[in-house]
Amino acid sequence: METDSLLDDIQDINLSYLLLTQRMISEDRTTALFRLKMDDEMADLIASLSIKQLTQLARTNQLLCRLCYDEPEQLRKLTHNQREQGLGQTHAALLMASAHNECPSVSSN
């Protein structure tokens, strides 16, 4: 069924996201907190989870991550940017850094 396939894809993305989050936290915590827009307490919790706990958390029908762009104009600026490639990446980083800190990377569902 198509719904089953979609659910499997969501669960795969969730597990990949959680594993990437753990790796980012362990390799460069400061940068991870900034990029993931999470606080120390959440980072500590995610870093402490076992693979079994990560798998359980990933097995939901909701995505655990979401876009950090609340306004369509932010995406337009990134996708319709006529700047040189090197400057475009810098521009994207600035836009992402200016995104609201209220963007949750992991939902509480």
Steps between C-alpha positions, in 0.01 A plus 500: 500500500611855432425607860723225635781609271461861609504398867813292442666800333408728792642251749821467295540878485436527874766243583750658261429842650545375856825320416632808321399715796690275740806505275494878464473541878792266565727649231440873552246577768503880466442491125238226540302705752506794262408304187235290669363795696485298821605564855752314718237297680352361177849432362594309817184295478540410134871423545418261784242293311586143406442368148194315632358824640578685177322231302196519728492877467535479121204263470234765491273617221621860542823653378729592787664779302350789309601792283628794697357748251171642615466741211486394132710806416797346683490198267459721196813692595694175514359331194482799267835644595694631200819546701827328429514147649744589781299803605177304471615255766597787729163665437321174582695462823409854602132443426500176696680662792243777508210254507298511818660312791156358568541249216490164675718234349334218689133515583365389834257253340 
